C-alpha cells in the first residue's frame, strides 16, 4: 500500500530466506534499484561464525561466479576455515546482526600482508530468489559513533 511505499528508504537492506541480498540503491517508484552483495560499491561488517574473526565483506564482480564476495581485514590468526559462514555483525549500524552473507571458499594471507583475505560464495544465488523483503526499520545505531568525542580510544 502507499503508506508502506513511503516508508521505503534508500540504503534499506534487502533480504531473502535469512540472507542479505543487498540494499536499496535508488528509488524510482514503482521501481526499486538495488545493489547486490557482489557489487563493488557494497561493503558490510561481518563475523565468521566458528572462528569469530571479524572482517569486511566487499563485492568483487571480477571474481568467478562461485565467489563474488571478498572478505578483507581478517586477523591473521586463527585461520578462516573453508565452509565457515560469514554473518552480518550489526556493528556498522546499517544491517541487523545475524544475516547470512556467504560461506568461505578459501582464505590466505597475501605475501607481506597484514591480514587474511578470503573468498565468499554468496549464500543465495540471484537465480534462486523468488521473493525478497525490505527491512523498513533500521537497526539501532551505536550509542557512541566512532567519530564522536565520547567514543572510547
Short mmCIF file of C-alpha atoms in Angstrom, two decimals:
data_model
loop_
_atom_site.label_atom_id
_atom_site.label_comp_id
_atom_site.label_asym_id
_atom_site.label_seq_id
_atom_site.Cartn_x
_atom_site.Cartn_y
_atom_site.Cartn_z
CA UNK A 1 0.00 0.00 0.00
CA UNK A 2 1.03 3.67 -0.32
CA UNK A 3 1.92 4.04 3.37
CA UNK A 4 4.40 1.16 3.12
CA UNK A 5 5.91 2.54 -0.09
CA UNK A 6 6.53 5.87 1.65
CA UNK A 7 8.50 4.06 4.40
CA UNK A 8 10.95 2.54 1.90
CA UNK A 9 14.25 4.43 2.01
CA UNK A 10 17.47 4.29 0.02
CA UNK A 11 20.02 2.14 1.85
CA UNK A 12 17.40 -0.22 3.32
CA UNK A 13 18.60 -3.85 3.48
CA UNK A 14 17.08 -6.43 1.12
CA UNK A 15 16.83 -9.97 2.49
CA UNK A 16 15.58 -13.37 1.35
CA UNK A 17 15.44 -16.61 3.34
CA UNK A 18 17.51 -15.15 6.21
CA UNK A 19 20.29 -14.00 3.89
CA UNK A 20 21.31 -10.47 2.99
CA UNK A 21 20.92 -9.89 -0.74
CA UNK A 22 21.94 -6.23 -0.90
CA UNK A 23 20.50 -2.79 -0.24
CA UNK A 24 18.28 -0.26 -1.98
CA UNK A 25 20.46 1.98 -4.12
CA UNK A 26 17.85 4.19 -5.76
CA UNK A 27 14.09 4.62 -5.60
CA UNK A 28 12.17 5.43 -8.75
CA UNK A 29 8.77 4.16 -7.63
CA UNK A 30 7.30 1.83 -8.58
CA UNK A 31 10.83 0.61 -9.40
CA UNK A 32 13.48 -0.09 -6.79
CA UNK A 33 17.10 -0.35 -7.90
CA UNK A 34 19.28 -2.48 -5.63
CA UNK A 35 22.97 -3.10 -5.13
CA UNK A 36 23.66 -6.79 -4.63
CA UNK A 37 26.44 -8.12 -2.41
CA UNK A 38 28.58 -8.80 -5.48
CA UNK A 39 28.61 -5.10 -6.44
CA UNK A 40 31.98 -3.41 -5.75
CA UNK A 41 30.12 -0.49 -4.11
CA UNK A 42 28.81 -2.81 -1.37
CA UNK A 43 30.65 -3.40 1.89
CA UNK A 44 29.43 -4.80 5.18
CA UNK A 45 30.95 -5.63 8.57
CA UNK A 46 30.84 -9.38 9.14
CA UNK A 47 31.89 -12.01 11.64
CA UNK A 48 32.72 -15.63 10.91
CA UNK A 49 30.52 -17.97 12.95
CA UNK A 50 33.11 -20.51 14.14
CA UNK A 51 36.40 -18.64 14.40
CA UNK A 52 34.68 -15.34 15.41
CA UNK A 53 37.05 -13.47 13.08
CA UNK A 54 35.78 -10.05 12.05
CA UNK A 55 36.21 -8.50 8.64
CA UNK A 56 34.63 -6.50 5.85
CA UNK A 57 32.78 -8.22 3.00
CA UNK A 58 33.21 -6.32 -0.27
CA UNK A 59 31.60 -7.04 -3.62
CA UNK A 60 34.03 -8.49 -6.14
CA UNK A 61 32.34 -8.54 -9.57
CA UNK A 62 35.53 -9.70 -11.29
CA UNK A 63 35.69 -12.92 -9.26
CA UNK A 64 34.46 -16.28 -10.55
CA UNK A 65 30.71 -16.87 -10.27
CA UNK A 66 31.20 -19.17 -7.27
CA UNK A 67 32.78 -16.42 -5.12
CA UNK A 68 31.61 -12.91 -5.88
CA UNK A 69 32.38 -11.54 -2.40
CA UNK A 70 35.82 -10.79 -0.98
CA UNK A 71 36.40 -10.75 2.76
CA UNK A 72 39.15 -8.32 3.80
CA UNK A 73 40.80 -7.21 7.03
CA UNK A 74 40.60 -10.57 8.79
CA UNK A 75 43.16 -11.04 11.55
CA UNK A 76 45.95 -13.44 10.53
CA UNK A 77 45.14 -15.96 13.27
CA UNK A 78 43.18 -18.13 13.64
CA UNK A 79 42.95 -19.13 10.01
CA UNK A 80 39.50 -18.78 8.47
CA UNK A 81 38.03 -22.20 7.74
CA UNK A 82 36.65 -23.31 4.39
CA UNK A 83 32.89 -23.74 4.68
CA UNK A 84 32.61 -21.31 7.61
CA UNK A 85 29.61 -18.98 7.36
CA UNK A 86 30.00 -15.20 7.38
CA UNK A 87 27.13 -13.28 9.01
CA UNK A 88 26.44 -9.58 9.41
CA UNK A 89 27.89 -8.27 12.68
CA UNK A 90 25.50 -5.36 13.15
CA UNK A 91 28.46 -3.19 14.19
CA UNK A 92 28.11 -0.80 11.25
CA UNK A 93 24.57 0.15 12.29
CA UNK A 94 23.35 -0.35 8.71
CA UNK A 95 22.39 -4.01 8.76
CA UNK A 96 20.96 -6.13 11.57
CA UNK A 97 23.28 -8.71 13.14
CA UNK A 98 22.94 -12.35 12.12
CA UNK A 99 22.04 -12.10 8.44
CA UNK A 100 23.87 -14.75 6.42
CA UNK A 101 26.27 -13.29 3.85
CA UNK A 102 28.04 -16.34 2.45
CA UNK A 103 30.42 -19.21 3.01
CA UNK A 104 34.24 -19.12 2.97
CA UNK A 105 35.59 -20.93 -0.09
CA UNK A 106 39.26 -20.15 0.51
CA UNK A 107 41.41 -18.00 2.78
CA UNK A 108 45.03 -16.90 2.52
CA UNK A 109 47.47 -14.27 3.72
CA UNK A 110 48.93 -12.31 0.78
CA UNK A 111 52.72 -12.09 0.64
CA UNK A 112 53.77 -9.35 3.09
CA UNK A 113 50.12 -8.99 4.06
CA UNK A 114 48.97 -7.86 7.48
CA UNK A 115 45.56 -9.53 7.21
CA UNK A 116 43.93 -12.65 5.83
CA UNK A 117 41.81 -12.37 2.71
CA UNK A 118 39.02 -14.82 1.98
CA UNK A 119 36.63 -15.53 -0.87
CA UNK A 120 32.97 -15.99 -0.05
CA UNK A 121 30.34 -17.84 -2.00
CA UNK A 122 27.06 -15.92 -1.56
CA UNK A 123 24.52 -17.85 0.50
CA UNK A 124 21.90 -17.47 -2.24
CA UNK A 125 22.22 -17.22 -5.97
CA UNK A 126 20.19 -14.44 -7.56
CA UNK A 127 18.67 -17.16 -9.76
CA UNK A 128 17.26 -18.93 -6.66
CA UNK A 129 15.44 -15.89 -5.29
CA UNK A 130 11.70 -15.64 -5.85
CA UNK A 131 10.70 -13.20 -3.09
CA UNK A 132 12.59 -10.59 -1.11
CA UNK A 133 11.81 -8.49 1.94
CA UNK A 134 12.87 -4.94 2.69
CA UNK A 135 13.86 -4.11 6.24
CA UNK A 136 11.99 -0.87 6.82
CA UNK A 137 13.08 -0.24 10.40
CA UNK A 138 16.81 0.46 10.50
CA UNK A 139 18.82 -1.20 13.26
CA UNK A 140 19.67 0.82 16.35
CA UNK A 141 22.73 2.98 15.73
CA UNK A 142 25.76 2.60 18.02
CA UNK A 143 25.44 4.73 21.17
CA UNK A 144 28.78 6.44 20.53
CA UNK A 145 29.66 6.64 16.81
CA UNK A 146 33.36 6.23 16.00
CA UNK A 147 33.78 9.92 15.16
CA UNK A 148 32.10 11.01 18.40
CA UNK A 149 34.19 12.71 21.08
CA UNK A 150 32.51 10.33 23.56
CA UNK A 151 33.75 7.14 21.89
CA UNK A 152 36.43 5.11 23.59
CA UNK A 153 40.01 5.48 22.32
#
